[in-house]
Every structure is written in C-alpha cells, then in structure tokens.
Amino acid sequence: METTNEPLISIIRYNGSDYNFNASATVDDCLACRNKEGVTWINVNTASDLSLLKSLGESFGLHDLTIQDITNTNHRVKYEDFDRYLLIILKMLDFNTAERSINTEQLSIVFGSNFAITFQEFPGDFFGPLRDEIKIKDSIVRKMGADYLVCRIVDTVVDNYFGTVEDFGEVIEEKEDAVVANPTRETLSSIQSIKKNMMQLRQYVWPVREILSDLSKRGSPLIKESTLAYFRDVYDRVFEAMDMIENTREMVSGMIDIYLSSMSNKTNEVMKVLTVVATIFIPLTFIVGLYGMNFDNMPELHESWGYPAILIFMLTVAAGMLAYFHKKHWI
Amino acid sequence: METTNEPLISIIRYNGSDYNFNASATVDDCLACRNKEGVTWINVNTASDLSLLKSLGESFGLHDLTIQDITNTNHRVKYEDFDRYLLIILKMLDFNTAERSINTEQLSIVFGSNFAITFQEFPGDFFGPLRDEIKIKDSIVRKMGADYLVCRIVDTVVDNYFGTVEDFGEVIEEKEDAVVANPTRETLSSIQSIKKNMMQLRQYVWPVREILSDLSKRGSPLIKESTLAYFRDVYDRVFEAMDMIENTREMVSGMIDIYLSSMSNKTNEVMKVLTVVATIFIPLTFIVGLYGMNFDNMPELHESWGYPAILIFMLTVAAGMLAYFHKKHWI
Amino acid sequence: METTNEPLISIIRYNGSDYNFNASATVDDCLACRNKEGVTWINVNTASDLSLLKSLGESFGLHDLTIQDITNTNHRVKYEDFDRYLLIILKMLDFNTAERSINTEQLSIVFGSNFAITFQEFPGDFFGPLRDEIKIKDSIVRKMGADYLVCRIVDTVVDNYFGTVEDFGEVIEEKEDAVVANPTRETLSSIQSIKKNMMQLRQYVWPVREILSDLSKRGSPLIKESTLAYFRDVYDRVFEAMDMIENTREMVSGMIDIYLSSMSNKTNEVMKVLTVVATIFIPLTFIVGLYGMNFDNMPELHESWGYPAILIFMLTVAAGMLAYFHKKHWI
Amino acid sequence: METTNEPLISIIRYNGSDYNFNASATVDDCLACRNKEGVTWINVNTASDLSLLKSLGESFGLHDLTIQDITNTNHRVKYEDFDRYLLIILKMLDFNTAERSINTEQLSIVFGSNFAITFQEFPGDFFGPLRDEIKIKDSIVRKMGADYLVCRIVDTVVDNYFGTVEDFGEVIEEKEDAVVANPTRETLSSIQSIKKNMMQLRQYVWPVREILSDLSKRGSPLIKESTLAYFRDVYDRVFEAMDMIENTREMVSGMIDIYLSSMSNKTNEVMKVLTVVATIFIPLTFIVGLYGMNFDNMPELHESWGYPAILIFMLTVAAGMLAYFHKKHWI
Amino acid sequence: METTNEPLISIIRYNGSDYNFNASATVDDCLACRNKEGVTWINVNTASDLSLLKSLGESFGLHDLTIQDITNTNHRVKYEDFDRYLLIILKMLDFNTAERSINTEQLSIVFGSNFAITFQEFPGDFFGPLRDEIKIKDSIVRKMGADYLVCRIVDTVVDNYFGTVEDFGEVIEEKEDAVVANPTRETLSSIQSIKKNMMQLRQYVWPVREILSDLSKRGSPLIKESTLAYFRDVYDRVFEAMDMIENTREMVSGMIDIYLSSMSNKTNEVMKVLTVVATIFIPLTFIVGLYGMNFDNMPELHESWGYPAILIFMLTVAAGMLAYFHKKHWI
C-alpha cells in the first residue's frame, strides 16, 4: 500500500432501481447527496487531509471529536453513537508476506439514515466484490438501507481477519521444522514476534465483538430491525476469528515449549558424545599408561604374548562399553 | 464417516398413539408434515446440498441466514431464537482411534412447535437408541412434544462427549509410560496435540452450556414448562463433561512437567556415567603416568615389590571411589 | 467402606417432646411418617436400589429426574428447588490413608417442610454426633424444623472437608523431605497426584459455597427466617475450607519448584565432583607425561633431586587447586 | 504477645463533655453502660472465656452465632449485619522479627448505636494513640458517635498492615544478596515462605476491602451519613495496602527467577572451569604423550633443541588457548 | 524536579472575553475569585504546606478528608464526588533518564462549577501549552467552563503517559542486544526493574480509566452535557495507553524468555568447546599412550615407517572428528 498525496473521493449512490458511481468526486458532490433518497456510500481514500475532512464534517454535521478520531490513524477500535450518526473505527489488516508482520490500515465508518462514509488511510481495499454486488439490481444490498451496507462493510473487514490469521498459521508451521532441526535464538525471536502479532490482532479483533454486540443487542434508531440478524451473523464470525487467534496463540506457546525442549535435547546430545568418547578412551588410556610404567619387575612386558593380549583385552573393553551405550540408546 | 453425494432425508412422525417412519423421504413429504398434528422429526443427512436446503427452508419459513449457518459446516456452536423456530448448532464428536484426534460433524437443529429438523454433515449418527425409544408406545418421548425430542437429541450429543474425553484419557495414560521411559520430541508433540484437541473440545462443549442455560432459564414459548427440568438436567451433564475436560487438560499439563523432568533426568544420568568413569580413571592414569617418568633417580621402580604395590594401591583407590559413588546413589 | 446388597432404611422422628428411632424401617414405615407432625429424618443407606428409590419417590412425590440424580452416584454437586421439596447433592469425602487419595461418597438430601431424606452410597457415615444430639431433649435441633436439621447435616459434611484437607497437608509435609533428599520421578508423580486430588476437592467444595449462598440469600419457603443465620454460618465455613484448599495447592506448587531446583542441584553436584577431580588431575597428568618424554637432552631427568622436586611441585599444585575449590565452596 | 488466664475488660465512656475510663471492669459495669448516653467502648482482652462472652452477649442481645464466631479465633475476616448491631471480624497482624513470619490476632468488633465492643485474643494492642485521642476534649472522635469510633479502630488495624508488609519488604531485600551470592535450597525455602505469608496477608486484607465497600456504599442505619466519608477513606487505604502486597508478591516472583538464574549461572561457572582446564591440558598431554612413544625412528628426540622446542611450542599453545578463553569472557 | 520551600500559587481567570494571570497569588487572591464569573484556575505548587491548604480548604469549603488526601502524596489514584466539588487525584509521570525509572508527582484536582484548583508536589509541569491556549481568545477552552478545563488537564497528564511508556520501550530495545550478547545477572535485574516499573505504571493508569468512565457515563451536575464527549475521548486515550503498557509488559516477558534461552545457549557453547577438544584429543592420547608401552615385543616400534605412519593415522582421525563436528554444526 503506497500513500498518495491526492485525496480520492468516490461516491456510490443506489436504491432499488438506480445506481450511480462517481469515481473521483468533490466535497460538493458529497454535499449534493446529503438529502437525496436512496443510499449514498462515500469512500475517502485518505484520512490525513484535515481541510477536506473538516469541510466534509461540516456538510454532514460531524462533531469535532469525530474528525479528530478519524485523523488519528492510531486510534483504538471503537464505536460511538452521536445520535444523528454512528462512528465505527476498525482496523483493516493485511499480512505482509515479506516481513511476516501485519500491515494495519484504519477504516473509519460514519453512517446515518441514508448515507455511509468510509475513511481509509491508503488507496486500495478489499471492497471490490461488495461494490460489484451493489451494481447488480436484484442483490439484497440494493433492497436494504445504509445500515445493511455498513453491516456488509464490517463483514468484509472481519472476513479478511481469517485470511490474516491463516497466513500466520502457515508461518508457524514453517517455523516448526526449524525449531526442531536447528533451534537458534533467531528462531525464538521470530516465534516471539508471531506472538506479539497475535496480541496485536487480538487488540484489533476483540473490541469488534463488543461493537457488534452493542449494535445487534441494544440497537439504534439508525439500524432497522430487519438488519439486526445480519449484524448478529457478523458477530458470530468475529467469535470464530477470535477462536482462530486463540488457537494460533496456543500453537505459538506450544512452539516455545518445543524450542526449549530442543535446546535441552541439543545439550543432551553434546553431553552424550563427550560421555561416550571419554568413557571409552579414558579407561583404555589408563591401561596403556599402566604398561608404560618403568618398573623393573613387570614380567608381562617381557612375554611375547603381552602386547597382543593387551590389545585384545582393550578391544573387549571398548566393545563392552559400546554395547552398554547401545543398550542405553545413547548411540 | 464417508460422504455421499445423495442427500438422505428420513421422517419420523409420532404422537401418543401413532408412529410413522419414512427412511427416504422427499422435500414434498416434509412439506406434507408441516401442519400435521403430533411431532415430526426430519433428519437430513447432508448439510451441503444448497438447493435442497433452500426448498426445505422455504417450506418451513427459515430465514436466509439460518440456511447459510447450516451450510457453513465450520460454524461456531450457537443458539438463535427466530420467534417461530429455534436454531441450535452443535458439534458431534468422534474419537478417531487411528490418528488419535477428533472427528467433528456439525449438527444443526431447527425446531418449532410441532417439528424438529436435524441437519447432519455425514450419514451415520448416534441416535439409534433414541429412534428405538420413539418406536415404543409407552416411552416418555411419545408423550412429550418436539421440545422434549430436541432435549433428548442434545442429551445424546452431550453423552457422546464423555466417551470422547475418556478415549483421550486412555491415550494420555498410554503416553505416560513413554514419557518416563524414553522422552523424545515426538512424545512432546503428541502431548501437545492432545492439549490442542482438549482446547478444541472445550470450544465445542463450553458454548453448549450457555445454550442450555439460556433455554432452561429464560425459556421460550416453544419450550413447555414441563420440559425445562429435562433441559436443566442436560445442563448439569454439560458441566460434568467440562469438569472431565478440565481434568484431562490438567493431566496433560502434568505430563509436560514430567516430560521436562525426564529430560533433565536423562542429562543427569549421562553426566553421572561420565563423572563416575572419569573420576575413577583420571587419578589412576596420573599414577601410572607418574611411574612412566624417566627420572634416573626413582628408587621404587627398581624394587621388586614396586609393581604389585602400585597395583594394589590403585585397586584401593578405585574401590574407595566406587564406595563413595555408591553412597551417593550414583551407581 | 464396603457395599452391602441389603438397603438399610433408618427413621428418626422427633419434635420438642418426643423422639423415635427405627433402625431398620421399610418403605411403608416411611410413608406412614409422611404427614405426621414433628421432623422425620429418613436415612437410606444405598442409592442404587432403583425400585426402592422409586417407591420412596412416589410416596414423597419426587420428580423422576430427582430419582435419576440420586441414582447417578457420579453426579455433580448441585442444588435444585422443586417447590414442594429441595434437592441437595453433596460429596462426603474420606482420606484414604493407604492410597493417599480421596474416597468419595455421594450424599443426596431431599427435604420438605417436615421431613428430610438422606441417600448415602454406602453404610457408615459421620452423623453419629448429630444423631446423639437429637436424642437430647433440650438441644437446639429438637426445637427447630427440618430446615435446621439439613443445615446441620451439611455442616457435618463441610466440617469433614477440613479433616480431609489437613490429611493431605500432612502427606505434603512428609514428601517435602523426600523432595530435597532424593528427588525421583516417583516423587514428582506423587506430588502431582496430590495436585490432582486438590483439584477434585475444589470441584466438590466450590459448588457447596454457591448452594449455601443461594439458600441463605434468596431463601425458600421451606427455610425459616430463623434458620438463615445458621446457613450463613456454614457458608463461612465453606470459605474457610476453600482457603485451606488454595493454601494446600500453593504448597504443592511450591514443592514442584523445590523439586526442579533439587534436580538442578543434583546435576550441579555431579558436575562439581567431575570438575574438581578432573581439574586437579589433568594438569598433574600433563606434568608426569612431560617427564615421560624420551628426549635425549632432558637434564632434569638425570639430577638426583629431579624426582622429589617434581613430586613436591605437583603436591603444591594440587594443594593450590584444593584451596581454590574450597574458596569457591565446591568442596 | 502472651496469653493471660485472667480476662481483662476495660470500659471507656465519653461524649462531647465527659470522659470515663475503667481499666478493669466487670460484666455488670458493662451492663450498666448499656443504655447510657454518649459512646461506650468496651474492650475485652480475651476471646476464649466462653461464660464471660455469654453473659456479655445476653446483656447486649448478641445472637448465639455471634458468640460462636467471636470464640472461634480462626474465623475468616467477615462482616455481618444483625439489624440491632453489626459484627466485624478482622485480623491484627504483627511481624515476628525472629521467625520472619506473621503473628495473627483476631479482633472482633460488635457495635450498635451507642456502644462498640472489641474482643481481642491477647492483651496488648495498637490502639494506644486512639485512646489518647479520646481523652482530648476537642478531638473529632469526641464529637462523633460509635460508628466513627469503629471507623478509627478499623483504620488503626489497616494502618498496621502497611508496617507488616514493609517489614517483609525488608526481609526480601536482605535475601536478595543471598540469592545472588550463594543460592541454596534454604534460600528457596525462605523465599517461598515469604510467598506463603503474602498469600496469607492477602487473605486477611482482601475481605476488609469488601467489608468497607459494603459499609461505605450500602450504609446501615447504625452508620451516620457524616461518617461514611471516613469509611470511604479507610477503604482507599486498604486498596493501597493491597497494592503493596501485590508489589511484594511480584518482588518474590522476581526473586525466584533470579534464584533459578543464579543456579544456572553456578552450573555454568563450574562448567567453564572444567572446560578451560581440560581444554588447555588435554592437547598438551597428547603432545607429551607423543614424545613418550618408544619408536626407534623419532629423530626429534635425539636433537639437543628438541626438548626446549617442544616446551616453547606447548607454552604457545597454552597462551593461545588462554587468549581465546579471555576473548570469550570465560576467564 | 527540585522542591522549594516557598509555596507558589498562580491564578488564571478567564471567560470568553477576559483573561487575567497572577503568577504569585496569595490565599486572599484565591478567595476573591471564589464567586466571580468565568473560570478560575488556581495552581498550587506544593501539596505539603498544611496551613496553606487548610486556609484554601476553608475558603472553598473543602472537606477535611479532601485536605488530608491532597497532603498524602502517596495517595492512590482516585475520584470522589463531594456534591459541591469533585476531587480527582492523578499521578504525573516522568521518565528519569539517568536511573531509568519513573519519577512520580501527585496531581490533585478539585473543581466546582466555576473553579478548578490543581495541587502539585513540585514546581514545573507539562501544562505550558494548555496555559498558552487559554491566552488565545478564540480557543475552545475560553468558550467552555471549568469542567472542560479539567478535562484538558487530565488529557495533558494522560498524553504524557505515552511518552513515559515509549521511553521504557526504548530502554527495552537497548537491553535486547545485551541480553543476547552477554546475559549477566545484572541484565536480568534491569529487565525485572522495568517489569516492576510497568506494574507501577499500570497501577497509576488503570484507575484513571475507571475515573473517566465514571465521569463520562454517570455524569455529575458539575459536568455539562457538551463536555461529556471530550471526557469520553480522554477515556479512549487511556485505553490506548493501557494497550501500550500491556505490549511493553509482553516485550519484557519475551526478554526474560530470551535471557533464559541465552543462558542455556552459553552453557551449550561451553559444553561444545569441551566436547570438541576432549573428543579429538582423548582418543589420540590413547594412541600415543599405546606406543609408549614398554612391551618387548612391539614390532611396529622398530620399523622406520612406524612413527610417520602413526602421525598420519592420528591426523586422519582428527580430521574425521572435525568433519563430523562440522557436519553437526558444532564448529
């Protein structure tokens, strides 16, 4: 995602029968839709152009704090009811394949009875299929109001969470072999970075659950009875996403255990090699040292069978040791 | 469980006096039962045939989202009240002996005042005894309504959880010996896979508790007062299942501790062998080295008792060491 | 506790003035007390004789599910209000000295306005002192109703929990020395078995708290105002028992830490012995090897002071090493 | 604190203008104050003289269970409302410097509209300053009622908790050096004993928070509106005490980590000594062994520079090794 | 921050049109503002001058306990409603770069309908920008009341928390390299000191969340409807700060894992060096010992190729060993 300086505004207006799309609209175009019938979806592809936001805000009667919240792209996921409109702030997530981290983009949704305005940080989004669906005359979205549109937008964002979590799941499975084969500190670092990412994900996804619970249970005059069931459905989806995140976290914890056990295994293996080699050769070295002594009175030294006998004896000792270690599964 | 392409619909109709069973019914047969007296239990042995589900859905007035939830076989366990009918989504679990994992099959139950429809993913289920009971004229189930039938279906599913958890308990006990005798990384992996399975089980069983709490406490016009006590009873059963799962989880945690302690024990044992061998032979090697020195003036070397004396001395040292290690319980 | 096939029914009937005891009553005797004045305490010494339970159940108007709950001796601790009577299911615990585990016996209490029926799994119980108290004409229990009797029965069961937890505390203290002196895998197993037992205890005791909270706070028409304070008192006792259990659990956790630290200490000690021996003798072996070389030109070898000098030098080195290790507290 | 057999009763009676102190009163003296105006503070310096407690109880209309609770000096911290009076059971704590543990003394407070009775286990308490304040005519306590007096008594007890926790904090700081310098199993034991003490403290302090929350929020006819703010203030103090306890617990956890790390460090150090010595001398021993071989054809042996050359070579090897270990920070 | 003995009082008075600033006011000046229109912000640069506080307290009708709370500079963060005024106690935090710890300064805020009094422990604060904003005639703060002023003061304090947490984040990143390169006990100590600081931070920040929740949800007659949204905004900010603290805590936990893994790695490396050296030279030493034996009958010794052959053989063995260790990634 690259930033552009040029703020892009697109307007989609539709009702059961009509459909208009204006790919590069101005604030005045937005204002013109203010009181028209049907649903108006204004998408603003930057959240940093303060003057643009202010004029839009004035047109649609947004509170100063709403403008501030939209501008602050590090804002927490939240939902606020301003009577005439609702503000929902979400995070759109994108798995960064190169760095194996999460790209975050804030999506602020403001919606009233007949309009929905979405503010994105960067151009490019996942709403293509939704836009295509709006073009189809008989689609459900064309028959419903702005509340359903928002429900679908949130649904799209939530659906995207699954993909992000799954991508992490794949990274974890890749790492699993590395952890066993060659556990290095870098492996631990990257496991912990996944853990950190999971925590971040949780921070983004968990409050969405609460938002949807509020929207679907307490309701709001801006949300029709018939749309509530759809919000409840997205609410279920968020729970599924949370389950996936929890499972992934558990996998990461399991990996740290495996990592530590692998480390311990490595030390064990090093120890075993040392022990096997030392235990075989230290006694043998003693024996050869014994017959290296310079005592005058060592009759074995002067027998012709002495040297071969001692060699055979040492071979026997070594073979016995090897058999012992084999029995112990050390070699 | 193998999937078949052919969707199988079976219909059981009964009241206090009559009993009908249609093993391979059509959607029209289902529709015909719509307004008949007594209880109709329609069992659909596939949840993926969308057109079939849609026509059934239309006949029984199911919401689009209900159809979607039934089709999505990865749906979370949940319960939703659609006024005219209730939707319960459960998981039927089956311990896969070969892979020592859980086979999951989604069971969606839709029930209204006089009917219950169950949607299974695959043919084959655990409801044989229940079906047999329905055939018996004087059984309680014949005297009660669709709400009691659903209660019994849920009860059967919950009862089955016990078997699944017990199977895992047995796997754990098998592993316990392996952990002590020969702790390998594979042992750890399989312990952690059991842990993962327990987490999954928890995810399936825990929400059932909530569903039954809702059903038995808040009630619903579709559930008669007299059936509530039975739902409360199943609720108690779910708690017992949760207790079993928690205990099994605790057993798994205990095993990981034992595993780590076994690993540590193994290192210890390797160390002991090295230490015993090295500690006995290193001093002896020093002694034989001593008398291997080439000093002119080493009178012991020229005594006839020198060699036997040094041998006896070394035996004494070795025996002393062995006694010391024996006292320390190292050998 | 041994099972007998013969179900034993005993009936105690009392009021302020009269006292009757029937040690081996029949169901008909029970039925006869149904509507008499005063308090009737029926104790059934088996919970498995279904036909007996059924006829008793019919006489006292018990729900089918109540009979089922009583029969199922693995039932969870619970309390249920059936309007005309209350059902309390508890566990009586007994520390099994031989196996150092808990013997569990289910106690089901059913009580109405003028009767209390207790169902035990096995003959033999802890209610002797309570029965004796009932014999005394001026005791409080004689002045109060069935609700107070039940309160005292529950109190006796709860009091017994203290003894059980204390017995475990003693086992733990015994094990503590073993853990430090000679930590083996068996020690760890037995610590973890205590932990498992504590978890089980918690499962039995924790719900009693909730039952008593419900009974003492919400009340019931079957419990008189004047008895509530006594229930609150038992409630306090359950809290004390929970505190004891938590402390014991903490002790067990502490022991696992000590166990792991002892294991680590053992490895450390083995290492120290190896290091001390190897570090002293390896340099000395080098020195004697040095003078075992066969160079023609090694003038020291031919001096008469050479051998004693090298011996003294080696003693000095060894003494220095020993001093160093002593300073490091390794020997 | 030593127990005396003689129960001591002291009575302080005061109002805005008068002040009476009776250091060794009888039960009759207490009874005489029953209906007098002003505030009566009766302090009973034993809680085990049952007959005394019973007659006092009858005089002031205390429930049998209240008497029982006061007698049971192992009672949990609690608060109970008996309409005509309130019962508060607290623990007075005292750091035992010798054994580095907590001395616990139960303080039961019973208070009504114009009296407060405090029951202590042993003579001697921390209420000296409070008693002195009561003597001063213009002090706040003289202007307020029995509720304020109780508030001050509780405040004194809570203030004392701070001292106790601080004393433990000092013990921990002392231990910290021992943990690093010479971590033994005894160190671990004493750390864990501090942890156990902290758990106990928590058990005593935590319920006080709840008691004060109940007293200050729900109120009681026995507590005047104007006193509520003072109770809230003590409530804040309890929170501060809890924070201190939590911080101390965290310090203890940190110490166990440091302990384990010190253990690991020690093993590491032992290993390093072994490795440095073995790694330097094993290769040198090989070299001297090499020239101890008895081959006929070893020309170096017969050169006059052979011996000095090999000595220089070995010194170089040893120096290189030392440099390597120095670079690795092992020596 | 250095303490001064001279208490400093500054008064800022403003309304939509006027602005007064008195940098060194007296208590009488404060009293004079008591009933004037507009907003009065009195800032007292010491919280320890009791007599000053008392006279101010009397002038503004503060409760004795409020004065006490302000004086006690170790007070817990809290909020209390005294009807005529609200008391908020916060902590201003400052990262101490030298000692890498937190400097804490208590800020007590008392505000009523037309005044706000802030009590600081030391001179010097972060409110410069806020004071500058008040000077600007058209700023929002000039149009709003004392409630908004307090909201801005709290906002400034909360904003400052972010900086403090970020400073710790930087310290952690610095430490991260030290942990990997050279893990010493000092490293562990400093990691744990950061953990302790994070706990402290949590204790200061967490209750602020509750305070703001209370203020923004329940409201108070002293807070206008229009200001509530601003309080909610600060509430969101506190949540963000908490998230940062939690993430930093997680980073610290991760570092302790890395520390332990580094320790383990170090032991491993020491072991490897020992094993490589010992495993190569122990067998070679055996070989040279073999040919140092004094048997008469060792024909190899007398061959001219014997010595070079054995040298070549030993080189081969050593090379084989090195190749093996290279394959195992030990060297």
XYZ file of N, CA and C in Angstrom, chain D residues 180 229-230 232-233 236 239-240 243 247 250-251 254 257-258 261-262 264-265 268 271-272 274-275 278-279 282-283 286 289-298 300 324 328 330, chain E residues 63 65 68-69 74-76 78 80 185 188 192 195-196 199 203 259 263 266-267 269-271 273-274 277 281 284-285 288 291-294 300-302 304 306-307 310-311 314:
258
model
N 21.826 -14.149 45.080
C 22.821 -14.000 44.025
C 24.136 -14.646 44.436
N -17.940 9.184 54.735
C -16.726 9.656 54.053
C -15.481 9.089 54.727
N -15.514 8.959 56.048
C -14.362 8.414 56.770
C -14.171 6.933 56.445
N -15.039 5.550 53.642
C -14.501 5.540 52.275
C -12.999 5.769 52.282
N -12.553 6.616 53.204
C -11.135 6.908 53.297
C -10.340 5.667 53.731
N -9.967 3.413 50.819
C -8.833 3.781 49.962
C -7.528 3.227 50.517
N -6.960 -0.374 49.786
C -6.501 -0.550 48.405
C -4.997 -0.328 48.305
N -4.520 0.722 48.979
C -3.074 0.972 48.974
C -2.328 -0.217 49.569
N -2.162 -2.946 47.090
C -1.139 -2.642 46.080
C 0.242 -3.022 46.592
N 2.764 -5.775 45.026
C 4.135 -5.447 44.625
C 5.132 -6.370 45.306
N 5.120 -9.643 43.653
C 5.852 -9.546 42.387
C 7.352 -9.596 42.648
N 7.800 -8.916 43.731
C 9.221 -8.959 44.083
C 9.656 -10.397 44.366
N 9.962 -12.307 41.212
C 11.210 -11.895 40.579
C 12.396 -12.594 41.222
N 12.837 -16.115 39.991
C 13.518 -16.077 38.691
C 15.018 -15.867 38.865
N 15.381 -14.913 39.734
C 16.809 -14.642 39.951
C 17.472 -15.871 40.555
N 18.065 -18.366 37.890
C 19.134 -17.883 37.018
C 20.490 -18.000 37.717
N 20.511 -17.794 39.044
C 21.768 -17.931 39.784
C 22.229 -19.383 39.790
N 21.581 -21.577 37.544
C 22.040 -21.851 36.199
C 23.436 -21.254 35.997
N 23.640 -20.063 36.544
C 24.939 -19.398 36.483
C 26.020 -20.218 37.156
N 26.991 -23.067 35.102
C 27.765 -22.508 34.014
C 29.217 -22.267 34.412
N 31.093 -25.458 34.830
C 31.406 -25.963 33.503
C 32.587 -25.243 32.889
N 32.605 -23.926 33.077
C 33.664 -23.129 32.462
C 35.025 -23.516 33.012
N 35.928 -26.350 34.326
C 36.275 -27.660 33.786
C 36.761 -27.530 32.349
N 36.002 -26.761 31.577
C 36.310 -26.654 30.156
C 37.659 -25.983 29.940
N 40.447 -28.439 31.143
C 40.533 -29.630 30.297
C 41.015 -29.256 28.898
N 40.511 -28.150 28.379
C 40.817 -27.775 27.004
C 42.278 -27.357 26.856
N 44.430 -31.100 27.954
C 44.264 -32.340 27.190
C 45.138 -32.339 25.932
N 45.154 -31.262 25.147
C 46.049 -31.265 23.978
C 47.528 -31.343 24.390
N 48.473 -34.750 25.212
C 48.664 -35.511 23.976
C 50.088 -35.315 23.436
N 52.595 -37.051 25.480
C 52.432 -38.483 25.235
C 53.121 -38.877 23.932
N 52.977 -37.970 22.953
C 53.556 -38.234 21.638
C 55.055 -38.514 21.742
N 55.735 -37.685 22.531
C 57.193 -37.858 22.632
C 57.568 -38.848 23.721
N 56.564 -39.479 24.282
C 56.832 -40.572 25.196
C 56.762 -41.919 24.473
N 56.433 -41.870 23.170
C 56.349 -43.108 22.402
C 57.747 -43.685 22.219
N 57.762 -45.003 22.054
C 59.040 -45.691 22.034
C 59.513 -46.082 20.627
N 59.064 -45.346 19.597
C 59.517 -45.677 18.250
C 61.027 -45.492 18.161
N 61.678 -46.383 17.428
C 63.126 -46.251 17.255
C 63.459 -45.015 16.447
N 62.596 -44.806 15.458
C 62.904 -43.770 14.472
C 62.155 -42.476 14.786
N 62.547 -41.747 15.849
C 61.948 -40.434 16.125
C 63.083 -39.428 16.255
N 63.504 -36.275 16.234
C 63.450 -35.098 17.101
C 64.003 -35.398 18.488
N 42.109 -17.150 23.769
C 40.797 -17.463 23.216
C 39.719 -17.401 24.308
N 36.494 -14.863 24.948
C 35.130 -15.355 25.167
C 34.590 -14.982 26.543
N 35.455 -16.107 29.346
C 35.280 -17.246 30.240
C 36.234 -17.157 31.419
N -13.810 19.476 52.321
C -13.929 18.562 53.455
C -12.539 18.307 54.044
N -11.225 15.577 54.893
C -10.615 14.417 54.259
C -9.984 14.774 52.911
N -6.664 16.135 53.695
C -5.784 15.009 54.037
C -5.311 14.269 52.802
N -6.240 13.978 51.902
C -5.897 13.236 50.682
C -4.867 14.001 49.860
N 1.320 10.042 48.723
C 1.374 8.651 48.264
C -0.014 8.108 48.019
N -0.972 8.988 47.846
C -2.355 8.542 47.731
C -2.575 7.803 46.419
N -3.477 6.848 46.478
C -3.883 6.121 45.287
C -4.626 7.046 44.341
N -7.550 8.334 42.493
C -8.968 8.125 42.791
C -9.804 9.345 42.415
N -13.495 11.343 43.770
C -14.565 11.326 44.750
C -15.487 12.517 44.511
N 23.608 -11.507 35.339
C 22.561 -11.316 36.312
C 22.097 -9.873 36.357
N 19.386 -9.353 33.941
C 18.110 -9.842 34.467
C 17.518 -8.845 35.461
N 13.965 -6.976 35.150
C 12.916 -7.073 36.174
C 12.559 -5.720 36.751
N 10.057 -4.404 34.485
C 8.783 -5.067 34.751
C 8.094 -4.420 35.951
N 8.888 -4.165 36.996
C 8.339 -3.540 38.199
C 7.775 -2.156 37.865
N 4.493 -2.438 36.156
C 3.431 -2.719 37.125
C 2.971 -1.449 37.805
N -0.627 0.556 37.730
C -1.349 0.968 38.931
C -1.777 2.429 38.870
N 16.418 -14.210 27.657
C 17.528 -14.247 28.617
C 17.825 -15.690 29.025
N 21.183 -17.877 28.331
C 21.937 -18.568 29.378
C 22.177 -20.020 28.975
N 24.651 -20.331 26.282
C 26.025 -20.154 26.747
C 26.576 -21.471 27.297
N 25.776 -22.120 28.148
C 26.185 -23.415 28.692
C 26.455 -24.385 27.557
N 27.354 -23.738 24.552
C 28.567 -23.406 23.818
C 29.807 -23.873 24.582
N 29.777 -23.656 25.898
C 30.895 -24.100 26.732
C 31.047 -25.611 26.594
N 29.911 -26.296 26.672
C 29.910 -27.750 26.544
C 30.497 -28.196 25.218
N 32.667 -26.665 23.231
C 34.116 -26.486 23.176
C 34.782 -27.646 23.897
N 34.304 -27.925 25.099
C 34.875 -29.022 25.881
C 34.783 -30.332 25.103
N 37.137 -30.493 21.949
C 38.557 -30.651 22.305
C 38.789 -32.032 22.909
N 41.115 -35.124 21.293
C 42.418 -35.437 21.873
C 42.436 -36.676 22.757
N 43.388 -39.647 20.662
C 44.770 -39.505 20.205
C 45.743 -39.787 21.349
N 45.391 -39.294 22.517
C 46.244 -39.527 23.676
C 46.324 -41.022 23.981
N 48.917 -42.448 21.462
C 50.323 -42.192 21.801
C 50.697 -42.953 23.065
N 51.752 -46.540 22.167
C 53.127 -46.757 21.696
C 54.153 -46.268 22.714
N 53.676 -45.870 23.844
C 54.583 -45.555 24.952
C 54.742 -46.762 25.877
N 54.000 -47.850 25.573
C 54.101 -49.038 26.405
C 55.471 -49.691 26.230
N 55.883 -50.383 27.270
C 57.241 -50.920 27.273
C 57.313 -52.410 26.963
N 56.061 -52.830 15.575
C 55.892 -51.548 14.872
C 56.935 -50.537 15.325
N 57.300 -50.619 16.607
C 58.197 -49.599 17.159
C 59.543 -49.591 16.457
N 59.873 -50.727 15.912
C 61.227 -50.828 15.364
C 61.268 -50.647 13.855
N 61.024 -48.352 10.540
C 61.357 -46.935 10.298
C 60.090 -46.150 9.900
N 57.161 -46.596 11.221
C 56.218 -46.623 12.350
C 55.785 -45.233 12.801
N 56.754 -44.387 13.080
C 56.438 -43.061 13.612
C 55.650 -42.222 12.610
N 52.072 -43.549 12.242
C 51.144 -43.255 13.344
C 50.751 -41.775 13.324
N 51.688 -40.914 12.948
C 51.343 -39.480 12.849
C 50.249 -39.271 11.805
N 46.933 -40.512 13.074
C 46.304 -39.602 14.046
C 45.735 -38.362 13.369
